[in-house]
mmCIF file with all atom_site columns, C-alpha atoms in Angstrom:
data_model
loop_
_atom_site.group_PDB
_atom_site.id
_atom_site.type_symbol
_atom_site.label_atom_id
_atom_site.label_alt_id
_atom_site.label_comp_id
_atom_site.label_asym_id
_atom_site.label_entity_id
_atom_site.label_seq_id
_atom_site.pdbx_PDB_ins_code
_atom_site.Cartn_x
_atom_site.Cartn_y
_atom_site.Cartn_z
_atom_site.occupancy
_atom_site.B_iso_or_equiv
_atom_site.pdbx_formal_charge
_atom_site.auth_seq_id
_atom_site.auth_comp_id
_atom_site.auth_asym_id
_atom_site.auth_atom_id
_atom_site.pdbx_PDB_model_num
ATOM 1   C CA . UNK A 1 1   ? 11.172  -26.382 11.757 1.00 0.00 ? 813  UNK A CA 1
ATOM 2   C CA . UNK A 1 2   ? 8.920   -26.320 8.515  1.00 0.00 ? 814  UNK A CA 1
ATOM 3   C CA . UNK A 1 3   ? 9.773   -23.348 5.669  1.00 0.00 ? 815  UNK A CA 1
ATOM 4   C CA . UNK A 1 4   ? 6.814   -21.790 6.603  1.00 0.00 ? 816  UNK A CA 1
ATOM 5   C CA . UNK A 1 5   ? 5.077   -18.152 6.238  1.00 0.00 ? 817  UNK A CA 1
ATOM 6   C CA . UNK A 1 6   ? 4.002   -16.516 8.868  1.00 0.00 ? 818  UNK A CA 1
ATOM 7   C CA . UNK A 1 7   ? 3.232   -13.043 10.994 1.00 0.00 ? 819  UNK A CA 1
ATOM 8   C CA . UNK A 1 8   ? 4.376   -10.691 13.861 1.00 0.00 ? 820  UNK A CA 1
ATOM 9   C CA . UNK A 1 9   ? 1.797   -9.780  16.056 1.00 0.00 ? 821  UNK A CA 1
ATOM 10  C CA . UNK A 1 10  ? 0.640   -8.442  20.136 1.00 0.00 ? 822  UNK A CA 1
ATOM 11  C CA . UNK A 1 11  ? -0.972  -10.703 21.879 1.00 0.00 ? 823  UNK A CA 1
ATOM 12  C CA . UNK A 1 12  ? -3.888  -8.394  23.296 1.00 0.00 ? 824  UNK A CA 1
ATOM 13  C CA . UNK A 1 13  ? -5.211  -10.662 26.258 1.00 0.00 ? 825  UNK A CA 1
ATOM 14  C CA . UNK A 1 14  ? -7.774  -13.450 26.602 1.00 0.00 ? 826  UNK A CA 1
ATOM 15  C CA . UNK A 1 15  ? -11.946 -13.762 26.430 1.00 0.00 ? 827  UNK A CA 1
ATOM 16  C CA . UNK A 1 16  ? -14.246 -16.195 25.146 1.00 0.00 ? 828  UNK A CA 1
ATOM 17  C CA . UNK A 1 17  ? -16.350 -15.811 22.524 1.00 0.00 ? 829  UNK A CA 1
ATOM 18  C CA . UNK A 1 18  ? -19.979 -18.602 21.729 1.00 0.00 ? 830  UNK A CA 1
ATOM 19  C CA . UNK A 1 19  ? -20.035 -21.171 18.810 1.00 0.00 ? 831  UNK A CA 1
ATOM 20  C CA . UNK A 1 20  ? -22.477 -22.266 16.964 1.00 0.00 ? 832  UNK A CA 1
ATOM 21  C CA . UNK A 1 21  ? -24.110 -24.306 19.001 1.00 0.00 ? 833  UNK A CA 1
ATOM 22  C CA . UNK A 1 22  ? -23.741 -22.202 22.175 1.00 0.00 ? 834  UNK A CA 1
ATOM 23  C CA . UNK A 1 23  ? -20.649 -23.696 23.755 1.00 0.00 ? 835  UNK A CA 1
ATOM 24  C CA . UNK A 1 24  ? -18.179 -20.846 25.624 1.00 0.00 ? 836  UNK A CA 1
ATOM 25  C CA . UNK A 1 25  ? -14.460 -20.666 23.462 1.00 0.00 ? 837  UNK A CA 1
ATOM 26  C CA . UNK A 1 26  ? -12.022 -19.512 25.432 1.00 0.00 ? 838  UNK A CA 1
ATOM 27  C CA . UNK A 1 27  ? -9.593  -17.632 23.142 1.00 0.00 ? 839  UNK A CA 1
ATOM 28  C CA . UNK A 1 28  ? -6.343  -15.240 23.100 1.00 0.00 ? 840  UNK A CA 1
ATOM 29  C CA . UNK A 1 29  ? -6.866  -12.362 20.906 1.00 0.00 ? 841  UNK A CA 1
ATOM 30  C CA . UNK A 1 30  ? -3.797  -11.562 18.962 1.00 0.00 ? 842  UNK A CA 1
ATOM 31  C CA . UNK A 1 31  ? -3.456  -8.309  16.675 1.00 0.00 ? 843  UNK A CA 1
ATOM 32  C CA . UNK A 1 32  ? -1.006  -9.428  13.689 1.00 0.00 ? 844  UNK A CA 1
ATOM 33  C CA . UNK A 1 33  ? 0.405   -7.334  11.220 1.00 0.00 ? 845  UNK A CA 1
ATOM 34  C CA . UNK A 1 34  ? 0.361   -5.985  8.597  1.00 0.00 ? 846  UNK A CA 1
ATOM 35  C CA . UNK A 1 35  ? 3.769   -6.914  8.008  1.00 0.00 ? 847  UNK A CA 1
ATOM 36  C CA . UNK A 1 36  ? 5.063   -5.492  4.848  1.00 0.00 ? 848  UNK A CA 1
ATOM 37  C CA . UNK A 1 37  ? 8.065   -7.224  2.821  1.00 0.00 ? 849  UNK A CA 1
ATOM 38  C CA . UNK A 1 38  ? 11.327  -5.207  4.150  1.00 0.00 ? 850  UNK A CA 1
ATOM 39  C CA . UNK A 1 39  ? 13.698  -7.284  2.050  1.00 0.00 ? 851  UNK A CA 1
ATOM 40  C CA . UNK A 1 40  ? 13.974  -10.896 0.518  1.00 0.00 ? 852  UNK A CA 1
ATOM 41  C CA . UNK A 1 41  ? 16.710  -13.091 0.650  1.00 0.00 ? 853  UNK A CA 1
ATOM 42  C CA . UNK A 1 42  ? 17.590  -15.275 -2.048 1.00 0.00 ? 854  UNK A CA 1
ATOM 43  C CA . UNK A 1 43  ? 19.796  -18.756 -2.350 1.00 0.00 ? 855  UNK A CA 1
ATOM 44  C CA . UNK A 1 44  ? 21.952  -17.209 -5.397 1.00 0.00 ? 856  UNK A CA 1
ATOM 45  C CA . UNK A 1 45  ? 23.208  -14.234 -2.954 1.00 0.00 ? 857  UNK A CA 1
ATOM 46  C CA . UNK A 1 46  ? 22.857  -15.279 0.379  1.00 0.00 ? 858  UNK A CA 1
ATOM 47  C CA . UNK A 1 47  ? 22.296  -18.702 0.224  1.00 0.00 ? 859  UNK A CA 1
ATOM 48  C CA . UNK A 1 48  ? 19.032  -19.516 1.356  1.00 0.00 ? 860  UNK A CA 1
ATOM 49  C CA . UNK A 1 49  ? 15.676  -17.512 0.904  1.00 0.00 ? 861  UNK A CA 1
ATOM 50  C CA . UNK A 1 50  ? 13.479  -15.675 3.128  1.00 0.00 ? 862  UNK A CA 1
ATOM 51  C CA . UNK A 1 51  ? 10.912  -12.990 3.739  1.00 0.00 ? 863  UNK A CA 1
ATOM 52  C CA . UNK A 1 52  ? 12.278  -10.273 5.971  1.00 0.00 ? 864  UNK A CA 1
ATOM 53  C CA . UNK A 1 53  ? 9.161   -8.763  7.592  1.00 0.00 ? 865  UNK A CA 1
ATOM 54  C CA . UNK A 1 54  ? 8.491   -5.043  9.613  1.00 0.00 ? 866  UNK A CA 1
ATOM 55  C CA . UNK A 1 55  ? 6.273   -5.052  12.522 1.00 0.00 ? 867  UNK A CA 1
ATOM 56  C CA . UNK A 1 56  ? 4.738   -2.083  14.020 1.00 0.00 ? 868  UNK A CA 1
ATOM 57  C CA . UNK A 1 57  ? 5.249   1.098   12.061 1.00 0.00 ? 869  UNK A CA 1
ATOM 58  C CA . UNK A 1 58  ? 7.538   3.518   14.198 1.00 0.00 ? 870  UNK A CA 1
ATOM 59  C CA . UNK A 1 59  ? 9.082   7.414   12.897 1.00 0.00 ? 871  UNK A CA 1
ATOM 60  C CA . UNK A 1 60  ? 12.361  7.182   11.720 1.00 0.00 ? 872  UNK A CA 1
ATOM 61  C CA . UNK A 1 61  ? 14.329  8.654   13.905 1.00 0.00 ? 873  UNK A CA 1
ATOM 62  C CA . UNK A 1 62  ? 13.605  5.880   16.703 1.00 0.00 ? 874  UNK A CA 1
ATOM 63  C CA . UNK A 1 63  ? 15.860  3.975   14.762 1.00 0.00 ? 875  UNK A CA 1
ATOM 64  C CA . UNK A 1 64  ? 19.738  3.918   14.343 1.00 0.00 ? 876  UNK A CA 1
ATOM 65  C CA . UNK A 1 65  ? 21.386  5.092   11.230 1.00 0.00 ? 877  UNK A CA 1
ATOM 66  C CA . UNK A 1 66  ? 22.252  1.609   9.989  1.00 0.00 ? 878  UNK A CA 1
ATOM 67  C CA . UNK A 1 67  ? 18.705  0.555   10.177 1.00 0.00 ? 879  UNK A CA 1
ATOM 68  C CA . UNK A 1 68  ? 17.220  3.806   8.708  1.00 0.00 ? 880  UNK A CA 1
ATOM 69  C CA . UNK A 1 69  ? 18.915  2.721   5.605  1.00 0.00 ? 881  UNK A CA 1
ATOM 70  C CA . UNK A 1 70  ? 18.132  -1.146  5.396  1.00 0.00 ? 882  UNK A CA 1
ATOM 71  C CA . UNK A 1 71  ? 14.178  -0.202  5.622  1.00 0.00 ? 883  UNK A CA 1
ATOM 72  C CA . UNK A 1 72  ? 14.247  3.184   3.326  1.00 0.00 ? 884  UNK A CA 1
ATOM 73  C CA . UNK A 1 73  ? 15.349  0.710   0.768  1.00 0.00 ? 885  UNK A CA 1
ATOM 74  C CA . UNK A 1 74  ? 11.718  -1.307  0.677  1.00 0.00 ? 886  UNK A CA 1
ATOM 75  C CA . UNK A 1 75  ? 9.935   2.498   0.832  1.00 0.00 ? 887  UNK A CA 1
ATOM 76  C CA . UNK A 1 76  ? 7.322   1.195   3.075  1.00 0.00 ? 888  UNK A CA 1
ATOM 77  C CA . UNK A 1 77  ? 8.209   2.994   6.278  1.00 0.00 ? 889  UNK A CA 1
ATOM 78  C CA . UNK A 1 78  ? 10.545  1.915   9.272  1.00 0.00 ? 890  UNK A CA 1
ATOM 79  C CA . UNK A 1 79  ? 9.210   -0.504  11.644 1.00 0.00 ? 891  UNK A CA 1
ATOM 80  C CA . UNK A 1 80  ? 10.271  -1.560  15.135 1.00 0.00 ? 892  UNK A CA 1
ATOM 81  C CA . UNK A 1 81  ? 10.763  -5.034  15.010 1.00 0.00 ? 893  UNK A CA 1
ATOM 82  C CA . UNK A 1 82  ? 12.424  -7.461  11.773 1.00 0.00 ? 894  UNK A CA 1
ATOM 83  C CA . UNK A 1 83  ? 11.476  -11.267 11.473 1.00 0.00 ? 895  UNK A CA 1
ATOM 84  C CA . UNK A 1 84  ? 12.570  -13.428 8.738  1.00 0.00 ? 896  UNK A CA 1
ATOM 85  C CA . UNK A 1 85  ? 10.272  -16.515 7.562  1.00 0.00 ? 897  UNK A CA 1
ATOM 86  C CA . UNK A 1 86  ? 12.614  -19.062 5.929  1.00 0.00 ? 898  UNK A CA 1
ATOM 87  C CA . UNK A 1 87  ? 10.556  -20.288 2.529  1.00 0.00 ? 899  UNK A CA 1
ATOM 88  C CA . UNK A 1 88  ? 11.716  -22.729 -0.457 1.00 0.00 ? 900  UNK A CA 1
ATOM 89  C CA . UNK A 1 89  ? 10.937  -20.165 -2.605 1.00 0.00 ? 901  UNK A CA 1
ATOM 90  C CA . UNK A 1 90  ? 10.360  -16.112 -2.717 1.00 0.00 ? 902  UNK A CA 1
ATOM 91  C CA . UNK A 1 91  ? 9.785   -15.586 -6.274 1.00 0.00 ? 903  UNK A CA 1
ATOM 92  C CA . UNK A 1 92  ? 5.969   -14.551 -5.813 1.00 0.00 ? 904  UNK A CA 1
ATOM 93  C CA . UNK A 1 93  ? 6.307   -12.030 -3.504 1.00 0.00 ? 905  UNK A CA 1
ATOM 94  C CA . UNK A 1 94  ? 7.498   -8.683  -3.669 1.00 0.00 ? 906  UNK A CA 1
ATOM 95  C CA . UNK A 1 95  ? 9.637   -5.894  -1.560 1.00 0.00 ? 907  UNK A CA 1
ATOM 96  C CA . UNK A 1 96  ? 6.807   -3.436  0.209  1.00 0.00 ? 908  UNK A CA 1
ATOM 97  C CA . UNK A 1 97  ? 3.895   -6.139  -0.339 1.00 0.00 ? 909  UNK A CA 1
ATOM 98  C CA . UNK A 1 98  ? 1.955   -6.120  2.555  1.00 0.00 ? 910  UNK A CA 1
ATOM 99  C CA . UNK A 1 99  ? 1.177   -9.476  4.250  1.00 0.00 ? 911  UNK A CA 1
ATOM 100 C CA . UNK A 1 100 ? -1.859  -9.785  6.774  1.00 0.00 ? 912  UNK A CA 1
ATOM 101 C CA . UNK A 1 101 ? -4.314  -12.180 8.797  1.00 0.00 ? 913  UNK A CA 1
ATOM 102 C CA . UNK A 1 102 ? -6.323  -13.159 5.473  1.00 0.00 ? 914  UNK A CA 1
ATOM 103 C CA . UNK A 1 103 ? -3.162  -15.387 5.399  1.00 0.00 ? 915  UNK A CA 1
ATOM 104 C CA . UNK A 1 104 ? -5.025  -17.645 7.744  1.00 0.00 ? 916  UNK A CA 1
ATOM 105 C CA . UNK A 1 105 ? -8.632  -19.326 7.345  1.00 0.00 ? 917  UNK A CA 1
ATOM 106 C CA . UNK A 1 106 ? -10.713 -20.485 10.718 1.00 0.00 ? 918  UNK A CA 1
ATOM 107 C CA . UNK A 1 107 ? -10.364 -24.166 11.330 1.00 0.00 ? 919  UNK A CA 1
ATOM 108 C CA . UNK A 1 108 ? -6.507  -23.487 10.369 1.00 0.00 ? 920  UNK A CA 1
ATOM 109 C CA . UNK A 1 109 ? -3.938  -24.610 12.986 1.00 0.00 ? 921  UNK A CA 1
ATOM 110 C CA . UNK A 1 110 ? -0.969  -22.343 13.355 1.00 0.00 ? 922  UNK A CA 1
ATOM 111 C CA . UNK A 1 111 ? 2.349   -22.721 15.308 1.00 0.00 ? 923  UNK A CA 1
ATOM 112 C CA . UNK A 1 112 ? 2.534   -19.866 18.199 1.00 0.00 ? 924  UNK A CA 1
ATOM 113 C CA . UNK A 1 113 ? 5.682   -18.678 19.376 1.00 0.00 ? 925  UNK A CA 1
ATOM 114 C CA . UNK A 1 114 ? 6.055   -16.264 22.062 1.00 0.00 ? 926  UNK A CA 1
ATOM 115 C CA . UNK A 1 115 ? 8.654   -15.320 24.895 1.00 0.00 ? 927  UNK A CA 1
ATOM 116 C CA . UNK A 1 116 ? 7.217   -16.981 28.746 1.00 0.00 ? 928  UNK A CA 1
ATOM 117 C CA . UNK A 1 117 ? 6.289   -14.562 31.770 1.00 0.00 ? 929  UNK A CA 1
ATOM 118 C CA . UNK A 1 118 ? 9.376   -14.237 33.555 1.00 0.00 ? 930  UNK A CA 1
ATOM 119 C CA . UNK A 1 119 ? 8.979   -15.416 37.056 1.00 0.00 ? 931  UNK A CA 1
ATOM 120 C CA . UNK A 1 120 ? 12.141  -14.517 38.287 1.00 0.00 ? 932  UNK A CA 1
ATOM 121 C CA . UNK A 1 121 ? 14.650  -16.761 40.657 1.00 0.00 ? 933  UNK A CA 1
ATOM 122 C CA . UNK A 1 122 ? 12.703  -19.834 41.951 1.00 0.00 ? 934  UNK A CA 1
ATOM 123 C CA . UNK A 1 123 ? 13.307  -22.848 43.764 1.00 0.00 ? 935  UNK A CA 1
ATOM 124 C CA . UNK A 1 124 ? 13.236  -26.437 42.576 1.00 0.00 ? 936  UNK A CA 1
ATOM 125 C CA . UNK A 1 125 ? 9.223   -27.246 43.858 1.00 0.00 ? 937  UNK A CA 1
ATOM 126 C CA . UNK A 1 126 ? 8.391   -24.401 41.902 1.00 0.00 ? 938  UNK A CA 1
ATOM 127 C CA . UNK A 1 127 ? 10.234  -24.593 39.104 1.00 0.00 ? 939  UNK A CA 1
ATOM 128 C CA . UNK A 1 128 ? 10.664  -28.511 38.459 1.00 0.00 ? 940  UNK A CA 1
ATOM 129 C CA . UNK A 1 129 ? 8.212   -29.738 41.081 1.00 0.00 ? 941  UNK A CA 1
ATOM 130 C CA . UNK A 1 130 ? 9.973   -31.558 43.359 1.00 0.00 ? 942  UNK A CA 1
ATOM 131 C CA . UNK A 1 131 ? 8.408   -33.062 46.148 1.00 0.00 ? 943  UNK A CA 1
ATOM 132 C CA . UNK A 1 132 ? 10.288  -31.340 48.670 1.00 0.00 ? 944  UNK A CA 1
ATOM 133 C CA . UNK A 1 133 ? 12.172  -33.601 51.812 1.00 0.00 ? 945  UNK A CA 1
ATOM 134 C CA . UNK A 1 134 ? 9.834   -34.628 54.692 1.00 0.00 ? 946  UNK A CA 1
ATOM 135 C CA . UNK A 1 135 ? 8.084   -32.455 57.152 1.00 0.00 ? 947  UNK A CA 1
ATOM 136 C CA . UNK A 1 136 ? 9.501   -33.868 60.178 1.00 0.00 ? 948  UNK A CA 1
ATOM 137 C CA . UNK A 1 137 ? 11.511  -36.441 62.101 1.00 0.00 ? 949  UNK A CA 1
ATOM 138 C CA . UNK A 1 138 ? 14.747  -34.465 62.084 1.00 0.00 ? 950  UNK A CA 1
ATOM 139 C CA . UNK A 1 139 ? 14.562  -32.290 59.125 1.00 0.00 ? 951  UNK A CA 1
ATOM 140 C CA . UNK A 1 140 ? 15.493  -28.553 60.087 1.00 0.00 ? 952  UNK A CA 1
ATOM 141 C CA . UNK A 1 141 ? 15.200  -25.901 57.651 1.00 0.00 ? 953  UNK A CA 1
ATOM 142 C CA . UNK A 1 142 ? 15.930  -28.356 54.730 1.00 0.00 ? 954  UNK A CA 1
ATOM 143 C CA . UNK A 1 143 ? 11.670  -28.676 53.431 1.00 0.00 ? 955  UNK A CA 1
ATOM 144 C CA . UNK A 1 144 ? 11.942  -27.134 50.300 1.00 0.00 ? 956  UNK A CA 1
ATOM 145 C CA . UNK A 1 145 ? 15.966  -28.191 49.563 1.00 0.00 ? 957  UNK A CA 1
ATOM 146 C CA . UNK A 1 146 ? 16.686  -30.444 46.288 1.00 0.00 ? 958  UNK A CA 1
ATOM 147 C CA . UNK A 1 147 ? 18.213  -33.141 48.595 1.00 0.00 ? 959  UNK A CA 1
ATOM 148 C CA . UNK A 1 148 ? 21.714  -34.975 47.297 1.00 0.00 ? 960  UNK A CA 1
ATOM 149 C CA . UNK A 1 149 ? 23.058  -33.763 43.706 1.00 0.00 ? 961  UNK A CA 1
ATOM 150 C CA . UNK A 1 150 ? 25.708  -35.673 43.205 1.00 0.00 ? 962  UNK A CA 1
ATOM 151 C CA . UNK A 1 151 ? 28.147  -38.051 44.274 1.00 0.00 ? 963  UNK A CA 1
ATOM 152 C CA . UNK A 1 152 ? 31.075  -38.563 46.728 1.00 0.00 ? 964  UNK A CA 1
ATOM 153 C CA . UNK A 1 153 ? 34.208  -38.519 45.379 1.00 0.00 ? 965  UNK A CA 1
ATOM 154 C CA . UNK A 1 154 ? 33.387  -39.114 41.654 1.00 0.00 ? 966  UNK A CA 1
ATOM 155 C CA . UNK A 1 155 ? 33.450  -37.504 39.455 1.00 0.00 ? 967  UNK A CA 1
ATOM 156 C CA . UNK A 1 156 ? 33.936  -34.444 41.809 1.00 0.00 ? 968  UNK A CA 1
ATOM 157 C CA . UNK A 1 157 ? 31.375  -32.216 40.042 1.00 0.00 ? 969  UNK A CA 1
ATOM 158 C CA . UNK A 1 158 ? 27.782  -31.554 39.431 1.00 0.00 ? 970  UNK A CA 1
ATOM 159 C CA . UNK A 1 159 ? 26.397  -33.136 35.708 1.00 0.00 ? 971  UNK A CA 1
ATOM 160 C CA . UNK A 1 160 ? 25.129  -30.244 33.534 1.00 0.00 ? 972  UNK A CA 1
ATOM 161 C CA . UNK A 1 161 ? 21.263  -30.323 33.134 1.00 0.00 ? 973  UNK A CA 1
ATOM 162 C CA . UNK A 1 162 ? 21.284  -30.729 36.502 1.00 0.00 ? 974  UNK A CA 1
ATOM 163 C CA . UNK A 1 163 ? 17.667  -29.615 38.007 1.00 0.00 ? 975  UNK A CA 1
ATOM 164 C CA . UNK A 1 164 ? 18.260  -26.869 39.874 1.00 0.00 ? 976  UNK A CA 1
ATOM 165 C CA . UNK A 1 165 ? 17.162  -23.438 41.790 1.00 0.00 ? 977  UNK A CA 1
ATOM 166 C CA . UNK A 1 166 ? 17.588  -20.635 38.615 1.00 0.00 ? 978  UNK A CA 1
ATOM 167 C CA . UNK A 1 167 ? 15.660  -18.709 36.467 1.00 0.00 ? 979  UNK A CA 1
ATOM 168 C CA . UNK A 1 168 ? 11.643  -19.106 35.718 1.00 0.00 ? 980  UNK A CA 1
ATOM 169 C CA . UNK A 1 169 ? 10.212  -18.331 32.496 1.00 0.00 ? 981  UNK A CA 1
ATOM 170 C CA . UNK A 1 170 ? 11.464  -15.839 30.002 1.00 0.00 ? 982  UNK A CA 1
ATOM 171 C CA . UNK A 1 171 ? 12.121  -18.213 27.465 1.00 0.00 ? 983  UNK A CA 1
ATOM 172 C CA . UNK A 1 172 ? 11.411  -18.771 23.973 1.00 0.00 ? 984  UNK A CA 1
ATOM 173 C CA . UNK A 1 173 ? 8.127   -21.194 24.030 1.00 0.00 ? 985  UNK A CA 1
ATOM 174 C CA . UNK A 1 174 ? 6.418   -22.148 20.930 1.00 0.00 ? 986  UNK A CA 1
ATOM 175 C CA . UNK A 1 175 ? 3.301   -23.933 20.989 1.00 0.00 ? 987  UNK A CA 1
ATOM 176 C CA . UNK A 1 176 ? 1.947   -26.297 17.761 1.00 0.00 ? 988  UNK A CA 1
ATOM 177 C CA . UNK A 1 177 ? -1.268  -27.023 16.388 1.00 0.00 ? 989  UNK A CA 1
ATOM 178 C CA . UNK A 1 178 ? -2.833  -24.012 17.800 1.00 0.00 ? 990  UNK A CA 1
ATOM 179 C CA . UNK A 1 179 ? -6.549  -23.957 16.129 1.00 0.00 ? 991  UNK A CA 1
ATOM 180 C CA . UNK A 1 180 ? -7.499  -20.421 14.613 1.00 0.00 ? 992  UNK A CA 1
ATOM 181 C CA . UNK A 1 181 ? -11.355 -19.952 15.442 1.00 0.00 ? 993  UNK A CA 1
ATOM 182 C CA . UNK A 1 182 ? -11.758 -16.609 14.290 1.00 0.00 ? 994  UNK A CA 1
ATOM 183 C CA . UNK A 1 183 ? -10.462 -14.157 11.845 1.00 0.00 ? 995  UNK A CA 1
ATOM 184 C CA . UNK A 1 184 ? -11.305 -10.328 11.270 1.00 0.00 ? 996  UNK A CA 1
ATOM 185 C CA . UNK A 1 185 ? -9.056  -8.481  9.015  1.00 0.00 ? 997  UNK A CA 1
ATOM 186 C CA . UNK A 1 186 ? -10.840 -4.945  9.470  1.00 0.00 ? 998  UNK A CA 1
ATOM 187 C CA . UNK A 1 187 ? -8.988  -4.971  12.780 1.00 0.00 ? 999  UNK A CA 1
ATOM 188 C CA . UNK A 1 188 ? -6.034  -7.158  12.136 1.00 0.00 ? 1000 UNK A CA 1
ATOM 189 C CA . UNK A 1 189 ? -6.886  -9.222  14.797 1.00 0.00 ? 1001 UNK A CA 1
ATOM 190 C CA . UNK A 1 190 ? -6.936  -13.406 15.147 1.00 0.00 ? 1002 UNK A CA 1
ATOM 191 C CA . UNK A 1 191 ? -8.385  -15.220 17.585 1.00 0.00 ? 1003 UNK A CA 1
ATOM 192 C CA . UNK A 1 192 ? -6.608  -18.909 18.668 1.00 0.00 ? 1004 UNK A CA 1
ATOM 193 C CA . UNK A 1 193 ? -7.985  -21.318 20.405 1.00 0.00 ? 1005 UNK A CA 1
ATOM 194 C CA . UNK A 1 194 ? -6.675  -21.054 24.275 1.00 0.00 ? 1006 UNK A CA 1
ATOM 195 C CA . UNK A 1 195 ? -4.185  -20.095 26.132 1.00 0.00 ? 1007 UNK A CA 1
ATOM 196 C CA . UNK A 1 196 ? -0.063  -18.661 24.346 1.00 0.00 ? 1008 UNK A CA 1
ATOM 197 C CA . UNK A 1 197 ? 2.996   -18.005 25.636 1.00 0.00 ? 1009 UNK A CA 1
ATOM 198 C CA . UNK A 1 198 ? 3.817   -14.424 27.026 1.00 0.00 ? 1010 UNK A CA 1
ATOM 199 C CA . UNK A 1 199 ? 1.856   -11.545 29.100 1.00 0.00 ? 1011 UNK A CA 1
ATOM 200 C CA . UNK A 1 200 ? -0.469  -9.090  27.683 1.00 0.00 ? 1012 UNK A CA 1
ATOM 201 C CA . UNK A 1 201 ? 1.322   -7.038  24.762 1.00 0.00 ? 1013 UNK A CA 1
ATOM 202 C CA . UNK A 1 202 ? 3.859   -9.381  24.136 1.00 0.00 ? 1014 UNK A CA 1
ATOM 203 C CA . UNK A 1 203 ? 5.467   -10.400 21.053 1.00 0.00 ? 1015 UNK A CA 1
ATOM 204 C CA . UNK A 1 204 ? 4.138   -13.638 19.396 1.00 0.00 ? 1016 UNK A CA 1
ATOM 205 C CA . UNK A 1 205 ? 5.116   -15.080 15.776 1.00 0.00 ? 1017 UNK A CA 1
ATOM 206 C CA . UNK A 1 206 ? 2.038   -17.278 14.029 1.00 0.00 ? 1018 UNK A CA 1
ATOM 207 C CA . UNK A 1 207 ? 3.432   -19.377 11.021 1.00 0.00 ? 1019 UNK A CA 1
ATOM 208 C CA . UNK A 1 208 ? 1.536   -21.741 9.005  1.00 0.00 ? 1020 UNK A CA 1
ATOM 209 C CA . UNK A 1 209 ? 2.081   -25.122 9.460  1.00 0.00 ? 1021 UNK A CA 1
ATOM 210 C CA . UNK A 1 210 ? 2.004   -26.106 5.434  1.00 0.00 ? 1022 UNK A CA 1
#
């Protein structure tokens, strides 16, 4: 992944908005930032560099002792959430500076990354789409089975990455090229083309591509 900048933000939902010409846009409204500059890691003493960012201001004593006194050190307030954006370089910016959506220009793509909607333990036609076995001629109670997943007698186990019954969603998806169509810093809010990752409220991360 690309050294790039970025933000925290919410994703707030989804509606569509009319361009220029009067075609619909559906878009997914995301309120990012500000994210102020918590702390800054550099190559000489920790061997690479970075912008540690705060997301959502919170009162102090939400937080643990430990992390009371990493964020009184930037004297910007104590946030609930820490990112770091891995750059080549963090000699222009500065602890407390305050980084929001006038980052980004409409037109701009942006990588989205946000956590999946969790859908819980599901079976292989809904989570890998199988086909499922035949209706009828002798099949009892087997429609909706993954059928044969291995072998006989070797090699006497299952191969990982084996598709399988498990888990659905709740994972970390990230989504490239994401056009921005809209920005409006009075309310810290962005507007990407489509559909992201993650229900209503969730946490999302837009970085800059370049």
């Amino acid at each position: 992944m690309k050294n790039t900048l970025g933000l925290v933000g919410r994703k707030i939902g989804m509606t569509r908005i009319f361009g220029a010409d009067g075609s619909v846009i559906p878009v997914t409204v995301i309120q990012a930032g500000p994210c102020p500059v918590v702390d800054k890691k550099v190559e000489a003493r920790d061997g690479y560099a970075a912008l540690q960012v705060g997301f959502e201001e919170i009162p102090a004593h939400r937080l643990t002792k430990p992390e009371q006194g990493h964020q009184q050190k930037a004297n910007c307030g104590f946030y609930r959430m820490l990112k770091e954006f891995r750059l080549g370089s963090v000699e222009e910016y500065e602890v407390g500076q305050k980084l929001t959506v006038e980052m980004f220009a409409p037109g701009e793509k942006v990588r989205v990354t946000g956590t999946s909607k969790g859908r819980g333990f599901a079976g292989v036609m809904r989570r890998w789409n199988f086909g499922g076995a035949p209706a009828t001629h002798g099949h009892e109670k087997v429609h909706r089975k993954p059928g044969s997943i291995g072998q006989c007698a070797w090699p006497s186990k299952v191969f990982k990455g084996k598709k399988l019954p498990g888990q659905l969603g709740n994972k970390t998806a990230t989504m490239p090229n994401i056009e921005i169509v809209d920005v409006r810093p009075e309310d810290n809010v962005v507007l990407v083309r489509g559909q992201i990752p993650g229900p209503r409220q969730g946490i999302v991360i837009l970085r800059k591509l370049k």
